[in-house]
Coordinates of C-alpha atoms in Angstrom, one line a residue:
X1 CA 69.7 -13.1 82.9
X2 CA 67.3 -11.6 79.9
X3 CA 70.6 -11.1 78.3
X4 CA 71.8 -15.1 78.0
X5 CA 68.2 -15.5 76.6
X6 CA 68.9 -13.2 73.8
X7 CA 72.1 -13.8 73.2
X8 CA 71.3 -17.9 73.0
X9 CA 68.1 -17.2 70.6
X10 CA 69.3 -14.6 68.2
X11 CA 72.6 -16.5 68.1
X12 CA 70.9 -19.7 67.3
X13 CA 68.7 -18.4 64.7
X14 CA 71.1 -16.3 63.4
X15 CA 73.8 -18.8 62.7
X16 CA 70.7 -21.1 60.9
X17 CA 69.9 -18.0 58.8
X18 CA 73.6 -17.8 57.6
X19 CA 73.3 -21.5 56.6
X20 CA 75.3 -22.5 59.7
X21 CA 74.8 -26.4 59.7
X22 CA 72.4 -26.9 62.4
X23 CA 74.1 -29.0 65.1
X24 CA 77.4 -26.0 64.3
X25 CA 74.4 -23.2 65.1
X26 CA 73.7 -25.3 67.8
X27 CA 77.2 -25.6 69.4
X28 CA 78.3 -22.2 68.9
X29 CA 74.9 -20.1 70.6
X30 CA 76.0 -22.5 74.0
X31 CA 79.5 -20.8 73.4
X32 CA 78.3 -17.7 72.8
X33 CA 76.3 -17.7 75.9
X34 CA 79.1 -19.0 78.1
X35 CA 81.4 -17.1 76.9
X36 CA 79.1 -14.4 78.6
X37 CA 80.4 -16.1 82.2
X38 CA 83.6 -17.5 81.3
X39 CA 86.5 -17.0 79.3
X40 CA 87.0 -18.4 75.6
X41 CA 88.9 -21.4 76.8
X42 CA 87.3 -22.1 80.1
X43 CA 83.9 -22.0 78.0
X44 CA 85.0 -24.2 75.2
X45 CA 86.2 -26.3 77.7
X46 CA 83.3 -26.7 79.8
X47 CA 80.9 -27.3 76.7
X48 CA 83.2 -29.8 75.0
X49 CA 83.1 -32.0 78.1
X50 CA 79.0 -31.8 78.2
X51 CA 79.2 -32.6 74.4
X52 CA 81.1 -35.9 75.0
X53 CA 78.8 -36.2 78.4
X54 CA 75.7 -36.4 76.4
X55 CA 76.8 -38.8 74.5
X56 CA 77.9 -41.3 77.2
X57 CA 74.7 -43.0 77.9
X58 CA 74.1 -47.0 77.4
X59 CA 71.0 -46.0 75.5
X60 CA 71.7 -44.3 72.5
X61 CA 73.7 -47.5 71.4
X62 CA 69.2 -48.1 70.1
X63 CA 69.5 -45.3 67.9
X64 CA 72.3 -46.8 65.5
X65 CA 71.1 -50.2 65.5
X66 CA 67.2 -49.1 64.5
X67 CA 69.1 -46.6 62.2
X68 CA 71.0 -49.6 60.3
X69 CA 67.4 -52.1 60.6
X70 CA 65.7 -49.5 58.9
X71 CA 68.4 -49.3 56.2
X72 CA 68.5 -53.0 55.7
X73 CA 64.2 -52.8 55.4
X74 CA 64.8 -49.9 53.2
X75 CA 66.9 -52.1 51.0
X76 CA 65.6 -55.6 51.3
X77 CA 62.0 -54.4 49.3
X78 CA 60.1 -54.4 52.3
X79 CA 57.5 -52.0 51.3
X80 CA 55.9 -54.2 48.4
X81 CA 55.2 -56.9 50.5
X82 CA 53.7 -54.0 53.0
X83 CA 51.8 -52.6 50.2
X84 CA 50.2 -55.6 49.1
X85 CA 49.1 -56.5 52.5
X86 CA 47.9 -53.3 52.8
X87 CA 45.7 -53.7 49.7
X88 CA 43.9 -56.4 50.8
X89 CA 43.0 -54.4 54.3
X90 CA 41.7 -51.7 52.7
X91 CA 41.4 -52.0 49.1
X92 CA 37.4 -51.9 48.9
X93 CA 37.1 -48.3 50.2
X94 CA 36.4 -45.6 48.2
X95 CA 39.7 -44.6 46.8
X96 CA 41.6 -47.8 47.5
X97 CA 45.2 -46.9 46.8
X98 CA 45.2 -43.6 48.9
X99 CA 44.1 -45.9 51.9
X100 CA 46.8 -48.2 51.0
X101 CA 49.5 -45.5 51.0
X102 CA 48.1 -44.4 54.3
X103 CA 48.5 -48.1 55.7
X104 CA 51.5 -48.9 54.3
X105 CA 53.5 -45.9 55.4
X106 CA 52.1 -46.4 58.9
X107 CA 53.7 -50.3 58.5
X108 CA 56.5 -49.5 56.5
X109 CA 57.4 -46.3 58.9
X110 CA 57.0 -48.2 62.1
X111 CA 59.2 -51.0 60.7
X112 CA 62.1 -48.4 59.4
X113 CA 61.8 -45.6 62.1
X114 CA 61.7 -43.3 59.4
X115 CA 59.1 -41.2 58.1
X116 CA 61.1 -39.7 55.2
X117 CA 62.4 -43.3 54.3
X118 CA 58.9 -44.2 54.3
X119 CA 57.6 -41.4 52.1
X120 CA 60.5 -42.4 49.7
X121 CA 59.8 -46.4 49.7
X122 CA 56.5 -46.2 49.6
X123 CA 55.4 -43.2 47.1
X124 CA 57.5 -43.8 44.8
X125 CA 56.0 -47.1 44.6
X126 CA 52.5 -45.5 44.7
X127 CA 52.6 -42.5 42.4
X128 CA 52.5 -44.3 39.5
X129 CA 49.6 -46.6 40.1
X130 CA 47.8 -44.1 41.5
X131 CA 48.3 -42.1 38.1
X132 CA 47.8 -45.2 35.9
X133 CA 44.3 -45.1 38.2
X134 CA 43.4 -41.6 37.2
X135 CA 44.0 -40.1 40.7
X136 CA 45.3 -36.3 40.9
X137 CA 49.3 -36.7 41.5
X138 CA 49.1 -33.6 44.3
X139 CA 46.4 -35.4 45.6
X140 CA 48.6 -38.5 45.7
X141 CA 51.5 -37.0 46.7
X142 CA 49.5 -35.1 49.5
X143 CA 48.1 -38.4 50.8
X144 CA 51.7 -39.8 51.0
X145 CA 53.1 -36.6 52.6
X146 CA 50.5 -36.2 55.1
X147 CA 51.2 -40.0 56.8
X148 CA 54.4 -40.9 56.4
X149 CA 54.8 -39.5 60.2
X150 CA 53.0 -42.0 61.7
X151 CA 56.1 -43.8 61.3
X152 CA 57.2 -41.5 64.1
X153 CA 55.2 -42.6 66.6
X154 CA 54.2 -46.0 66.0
X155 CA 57.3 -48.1 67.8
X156 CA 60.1 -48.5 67.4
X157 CA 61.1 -44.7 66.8
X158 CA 64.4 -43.3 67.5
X159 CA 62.5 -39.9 68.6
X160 CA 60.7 -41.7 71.5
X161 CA 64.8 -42.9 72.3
X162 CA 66.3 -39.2 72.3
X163 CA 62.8 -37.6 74.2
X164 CA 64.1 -40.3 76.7
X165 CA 67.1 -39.5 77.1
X166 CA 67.2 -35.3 76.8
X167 CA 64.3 -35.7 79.4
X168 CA 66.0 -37.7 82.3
X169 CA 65.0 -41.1 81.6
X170 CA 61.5 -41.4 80.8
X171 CA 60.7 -45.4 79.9
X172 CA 61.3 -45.9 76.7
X173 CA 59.2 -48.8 77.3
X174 CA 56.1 -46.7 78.0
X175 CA 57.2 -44.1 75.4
X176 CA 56.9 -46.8 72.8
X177 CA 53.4 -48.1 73.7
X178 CA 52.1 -44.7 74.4
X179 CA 52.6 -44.0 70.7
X180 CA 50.4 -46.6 69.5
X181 CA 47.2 -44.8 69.8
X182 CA 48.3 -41.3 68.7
X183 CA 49.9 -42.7 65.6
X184 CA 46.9 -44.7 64.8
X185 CA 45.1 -42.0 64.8
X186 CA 47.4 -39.7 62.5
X187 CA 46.7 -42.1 60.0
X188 CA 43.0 -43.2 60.5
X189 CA 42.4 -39.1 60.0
X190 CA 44.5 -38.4 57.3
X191 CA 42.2 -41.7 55.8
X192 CA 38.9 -40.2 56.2
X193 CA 40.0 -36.9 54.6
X194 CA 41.3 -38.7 51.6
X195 CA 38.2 -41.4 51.1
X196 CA 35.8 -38.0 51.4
X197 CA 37.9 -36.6 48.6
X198 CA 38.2 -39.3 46.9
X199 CA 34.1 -40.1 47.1
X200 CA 33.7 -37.0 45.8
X201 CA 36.2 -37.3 42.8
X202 CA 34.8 -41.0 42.2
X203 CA 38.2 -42.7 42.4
X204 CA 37.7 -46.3 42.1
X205 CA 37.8 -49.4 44.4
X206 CA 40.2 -52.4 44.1
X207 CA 39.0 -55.9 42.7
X208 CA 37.9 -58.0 45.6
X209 CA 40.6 -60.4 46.0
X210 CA 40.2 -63.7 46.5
X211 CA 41.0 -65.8 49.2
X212 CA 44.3 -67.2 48.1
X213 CA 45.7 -64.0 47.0
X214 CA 44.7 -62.2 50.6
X215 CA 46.5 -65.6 52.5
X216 CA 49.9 -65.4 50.2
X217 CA 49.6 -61.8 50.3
X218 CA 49.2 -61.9 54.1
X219 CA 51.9 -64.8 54.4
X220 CA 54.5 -62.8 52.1
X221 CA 54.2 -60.0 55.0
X222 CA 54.4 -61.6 57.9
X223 CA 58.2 -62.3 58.2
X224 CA 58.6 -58.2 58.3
X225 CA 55.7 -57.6 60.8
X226 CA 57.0 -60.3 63.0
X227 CA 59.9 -57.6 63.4
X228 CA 57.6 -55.3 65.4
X229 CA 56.1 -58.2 67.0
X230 CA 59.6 -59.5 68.0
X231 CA 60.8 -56.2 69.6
X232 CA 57.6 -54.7 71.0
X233 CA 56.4 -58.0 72.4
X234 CA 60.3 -58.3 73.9
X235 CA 60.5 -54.6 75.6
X236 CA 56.8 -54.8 77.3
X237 CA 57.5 -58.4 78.3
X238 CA 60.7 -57.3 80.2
X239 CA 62.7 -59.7 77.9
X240 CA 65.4 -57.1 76.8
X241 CA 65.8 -53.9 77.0
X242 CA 64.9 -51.1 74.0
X243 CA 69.1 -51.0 73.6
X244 CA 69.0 -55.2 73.2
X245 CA 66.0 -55.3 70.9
X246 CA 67.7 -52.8 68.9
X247 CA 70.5 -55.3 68.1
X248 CA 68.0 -57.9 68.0
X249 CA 65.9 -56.5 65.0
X250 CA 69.7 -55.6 62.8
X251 CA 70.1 -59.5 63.3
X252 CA 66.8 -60.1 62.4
X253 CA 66.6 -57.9 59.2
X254 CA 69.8 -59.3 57.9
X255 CA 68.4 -62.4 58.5
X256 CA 65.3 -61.6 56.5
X257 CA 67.1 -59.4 53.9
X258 CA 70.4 -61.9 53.1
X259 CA 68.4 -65.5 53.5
X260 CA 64.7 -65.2 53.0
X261 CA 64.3 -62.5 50.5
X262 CA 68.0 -62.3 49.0
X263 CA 67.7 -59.1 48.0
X264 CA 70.9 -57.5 49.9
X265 CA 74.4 -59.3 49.2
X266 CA 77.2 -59.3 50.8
X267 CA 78.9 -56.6 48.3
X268 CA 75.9 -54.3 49.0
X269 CA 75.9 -55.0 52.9
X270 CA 79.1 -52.3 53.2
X271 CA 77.4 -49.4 51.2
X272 CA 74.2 -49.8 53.2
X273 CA 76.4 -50.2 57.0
X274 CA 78.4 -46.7 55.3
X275 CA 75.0 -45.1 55.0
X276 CA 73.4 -45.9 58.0
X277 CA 77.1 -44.9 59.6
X278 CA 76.4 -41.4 58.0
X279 CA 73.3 -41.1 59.3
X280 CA 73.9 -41.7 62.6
X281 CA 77.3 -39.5 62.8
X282 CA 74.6 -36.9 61.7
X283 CA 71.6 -37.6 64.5
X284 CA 74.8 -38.5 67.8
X285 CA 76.4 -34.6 66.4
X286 CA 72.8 -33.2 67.1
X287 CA 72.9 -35.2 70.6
X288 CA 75.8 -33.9 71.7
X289 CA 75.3 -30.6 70.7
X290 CA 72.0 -30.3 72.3
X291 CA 73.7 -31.7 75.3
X292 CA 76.3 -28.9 75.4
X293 CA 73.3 -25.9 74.6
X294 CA 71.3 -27.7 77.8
X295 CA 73.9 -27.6 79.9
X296 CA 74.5 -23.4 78.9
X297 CA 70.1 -23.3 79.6
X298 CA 70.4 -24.5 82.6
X299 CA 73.6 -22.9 84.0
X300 CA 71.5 -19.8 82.5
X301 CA 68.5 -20.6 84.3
X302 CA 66.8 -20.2 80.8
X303 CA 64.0 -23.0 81.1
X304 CA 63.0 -21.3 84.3
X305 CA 63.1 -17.8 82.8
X306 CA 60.7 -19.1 79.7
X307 CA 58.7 -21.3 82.6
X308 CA 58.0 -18.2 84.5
X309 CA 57.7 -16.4 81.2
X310 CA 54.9 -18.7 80.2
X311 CA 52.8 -18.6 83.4
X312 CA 53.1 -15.4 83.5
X313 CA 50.6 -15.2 80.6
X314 CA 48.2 -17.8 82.4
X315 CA 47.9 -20.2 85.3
X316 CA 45.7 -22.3 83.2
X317 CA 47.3 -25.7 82.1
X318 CA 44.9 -25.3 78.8
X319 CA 46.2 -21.9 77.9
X320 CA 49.8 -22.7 79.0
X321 CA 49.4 -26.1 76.4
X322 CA 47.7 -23.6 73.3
X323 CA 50.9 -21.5 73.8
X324 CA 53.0 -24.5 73.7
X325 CA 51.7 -26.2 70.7
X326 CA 51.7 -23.0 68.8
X327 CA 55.4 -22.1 69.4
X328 CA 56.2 -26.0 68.5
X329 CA 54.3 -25.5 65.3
X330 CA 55.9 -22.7 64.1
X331 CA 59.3 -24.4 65.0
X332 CA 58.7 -27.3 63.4
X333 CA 58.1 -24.9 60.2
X334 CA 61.5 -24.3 60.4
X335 CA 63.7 -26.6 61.9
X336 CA 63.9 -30.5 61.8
X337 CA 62.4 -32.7 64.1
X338 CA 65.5 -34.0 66.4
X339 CA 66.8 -30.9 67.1
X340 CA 63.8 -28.9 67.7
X341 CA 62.9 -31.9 70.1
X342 CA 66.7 -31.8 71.9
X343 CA 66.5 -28.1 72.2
X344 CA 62.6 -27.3 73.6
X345 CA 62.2 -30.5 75.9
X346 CA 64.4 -29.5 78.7
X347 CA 62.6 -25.8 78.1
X348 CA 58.8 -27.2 78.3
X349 CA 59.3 -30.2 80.2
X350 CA 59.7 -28.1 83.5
X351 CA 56.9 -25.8 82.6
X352 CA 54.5 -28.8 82.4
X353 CA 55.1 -30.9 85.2
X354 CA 54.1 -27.9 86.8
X355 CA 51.2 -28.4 86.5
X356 CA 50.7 -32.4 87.1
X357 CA 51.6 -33.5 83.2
X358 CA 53.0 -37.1 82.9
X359 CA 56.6 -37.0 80.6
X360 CA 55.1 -39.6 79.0
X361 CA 52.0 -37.7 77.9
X362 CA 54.2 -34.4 77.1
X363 CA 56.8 -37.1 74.9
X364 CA 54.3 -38.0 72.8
X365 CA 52.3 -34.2 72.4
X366 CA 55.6 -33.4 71.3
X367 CA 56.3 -36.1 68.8
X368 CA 52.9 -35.4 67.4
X369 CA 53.2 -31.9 67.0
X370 CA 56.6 -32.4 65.1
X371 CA 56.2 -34.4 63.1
X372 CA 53.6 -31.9 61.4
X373 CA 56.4 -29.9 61.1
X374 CA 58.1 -32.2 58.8
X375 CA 55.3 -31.9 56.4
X376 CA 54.8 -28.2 56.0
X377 CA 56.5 -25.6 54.2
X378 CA 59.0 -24.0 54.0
X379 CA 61.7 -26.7 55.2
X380 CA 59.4 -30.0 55.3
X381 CA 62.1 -32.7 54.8
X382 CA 58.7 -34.8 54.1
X383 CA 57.5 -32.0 52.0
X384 CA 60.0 -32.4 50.3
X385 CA 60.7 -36.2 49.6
X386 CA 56.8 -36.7 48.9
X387 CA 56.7 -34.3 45.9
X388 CA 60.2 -35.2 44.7
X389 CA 59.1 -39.2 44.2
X390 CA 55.2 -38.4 43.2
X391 CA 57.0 -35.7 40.4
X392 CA 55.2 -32.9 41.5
X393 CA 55.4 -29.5 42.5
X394 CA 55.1 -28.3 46.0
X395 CA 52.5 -25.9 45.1
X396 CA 50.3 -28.6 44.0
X397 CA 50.5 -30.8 47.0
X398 CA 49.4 -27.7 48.9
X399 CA 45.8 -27.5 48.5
X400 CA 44.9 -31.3 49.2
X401 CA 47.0 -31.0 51.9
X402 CA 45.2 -28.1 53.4
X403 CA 42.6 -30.4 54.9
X404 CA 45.0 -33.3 56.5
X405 CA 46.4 -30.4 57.9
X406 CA 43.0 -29.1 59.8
X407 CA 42.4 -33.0 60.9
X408 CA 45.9 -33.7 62.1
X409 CA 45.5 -30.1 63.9
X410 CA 41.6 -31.4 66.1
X411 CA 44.1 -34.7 66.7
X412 CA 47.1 -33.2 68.1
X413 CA 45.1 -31.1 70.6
X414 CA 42.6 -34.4 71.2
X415 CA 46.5 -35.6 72.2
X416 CA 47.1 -33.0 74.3
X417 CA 43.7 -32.5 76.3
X418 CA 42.8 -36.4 76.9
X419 CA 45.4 -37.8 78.3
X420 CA 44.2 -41.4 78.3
X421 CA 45.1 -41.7 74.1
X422 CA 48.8 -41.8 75.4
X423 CA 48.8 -43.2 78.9
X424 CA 45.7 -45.7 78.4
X425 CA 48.1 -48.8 76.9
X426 CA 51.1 -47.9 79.3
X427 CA 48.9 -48.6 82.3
X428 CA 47.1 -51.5 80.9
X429 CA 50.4 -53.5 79.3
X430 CA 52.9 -52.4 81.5
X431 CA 50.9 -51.2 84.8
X432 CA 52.8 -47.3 84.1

């Protein structure tokens, strides 16, 4: 059995270091595994039927309607209106537009679903008033970089949808209230490193606004907050389900988009449909994939082999947790969010019910631990957006980005060791 664990592993990571597409590295390690049981057909076989099976499921229909809202927000120039409501909350601390970007992207990336999109929309909206204000552009871009994942866990997020689905059928429900807290918290500590910086640096406060310009400014924002309003206030009501308020917010964001802000047409409504179409061929080939390399774990007995593996080093649910968010750091260095979630759920998940840990808890330690992945060197699809749009290079959003890093790292294992920051608002709004 040591040998299907080696065999998946250096198959997987061998086929990634080639520059094997991932959900291709992904598909062909399950075969290669099976292949260790079966025959070449029989195998292909058997994994081509789990690839379709994963995909059968009433719930991932979410994924391409949040996909194709957040496209229509990402087009309809949502994030001014976010960034000017933003201003006004926190424009009269001590580096006002850093705050802002932190705010915004937590908005803007909760609206969208995506923390890259988010990163895009609103830095390269940001960099240059933040330059026109004197700030340091790694600084900036830093700032940017460092909370654009909030996005991730503050609802709606597709991640919470596939951690749902790769782990059995967790409620999405509590999943997407659980992430409130922990994604508040992302951003509220990448806000105190950057108003210590920039108190040190003297970066300068906004104008107090007056009253009029905070209610237009608030007023002008409301119709895209209402869409988190709308579907959160939906799911935990028992309304509609996380699948129905997907469709929901796609009517509602066309809504907003084509009548009240006329900024998308009906000769750009096909391009955007296109790329949202694209990007969710891309996220359902991961699915499937993943589905296919479960299916070769488990007939493997893998997780159980890492499982015993891990508590072989300690009984200690603290250790076993250290180990856990160590390994899922140094993934997340290296491989993208979804799959690294699709591939080491159904590993850890079994290791830490173990011990007494809620799938809800575990959904959103994982989440949070990911999405610091996305920001770090040396694949950081975050990294990467954030420096392109602030016009910097990487090796100068490194060293502001040092401290985020240390903050976000005391957060994730605050996460991890009290489990009331995820499971406190599930039991009080929906009695989890």
């Amino acid at each position: 059995m040591l040998l299907d664990v080696v065999v998946l592993f250096v198959t997987f990571f061998g086929f990634m270091l080639l520059g094997l597409p991932i959900a291709y590295a992904i598909g062909l390690s399950a075969l290669s595994t099976v292949m260790l049981h079966f025959p070449l057909d029989m195998g292909a076989l058997i994994l081509a039927q789990r690839f379709i099976g994963g995909l059968d499921s009433f719930t991932l229909l979410a994924i391409p309607f949040f996909i194709l809202a957040g496209s229509l927000m990402n087009h309809g120039g949502i994030a001014a209106k976010l960034i000017d409501f933003a201003k006004v909350i926190v424009g009269r601390l001590p580096g006002a537009l850093a705050h802002c970007n932190v705010v915004a992207n937590m908005l803007f990336g909760s609206i969208s679903g995506s923390a890259v999109a988010a990163c895009a929309a609103v830095g390269g909206t940001m960099s240059p008033l933040q330059k026109k204000e004197g700030y340091d552009p790694g600084f900036a871009a830093a700032v940017n970089i460092a909370s654009c994942p909030t996005g991730l866990l503050i609802p709606p997020s597709n991640t919470f949808i596939v951690y749902s689905l790769i782990s059995g059928g967790t409620s999405i429900a509590a999943l997407f209230v659980a992430g409130y807290l922990p994604g508040a918290l992302m951003g509220l500590g990448v806000m105190v490193v950057a108003g210590i910086i920039a108190k040190r640096r003297g970066y300068p406060v906004a104008p107090r606004a007056s009253w009029n310009e905070v209610a237009r400014t608030t007023l002008r924002a409301i119709p895209p907050l209402m869409l988190i309003v709308i579907v959160m206030g939906g799911i935990v009501g028992g309304i509609f389900t996380a699948t129905e308020a997907s469709a929901i917010a796609v009517v509602y964001t066309l809504f907003l988009s084509m009548v009240i802000y006329r900024t998308v047409s009906f000769r750009t409504l096909p391009k955007i449909i296109l790329d949202a179409a694209v990007t969710t061929c891309i996220v359902l080939l991961l699915i499937g994939a993943s589905g296919a390399m479960s299916w070769a774990m488990a007939y493997n007995n893998i997780p159980k082999h890492v499982s015993d593996a891990l508590l072989s080093l300690s009984d200690n649910p603290i250790v076993i947790l250290l180990v856990i968010n160590a390994i899922l750091l140094v993934i997340g260095m290296f491989m993208d969010m979804t799959p690294a979630l699709l591939i080491f759920t159904p590993i850890f998940l079994p290791v830490v019910t173990q011990f007494g840990m809620d799938p809800v808890h575990f959904g959103v330690l994982l989440a949070f631990n990911l999405s610091i992945g996305i920001c770090t060197p040396p694949v950081g699809s975050a990294l990467f957006v954030g420096c392109s749009v602030a016009n910097v290079p990487i090796a100068k959003a490194i060293k502001p980005l040092l401290p985020m890093f240390l903050v976000l790292f005391v957060l994730l294992l605050a996460v991890t060791y009290i489990p009331q920051l995820s499971l406190a608002l599930p039991h009080l709004l929906l009695g989890y």
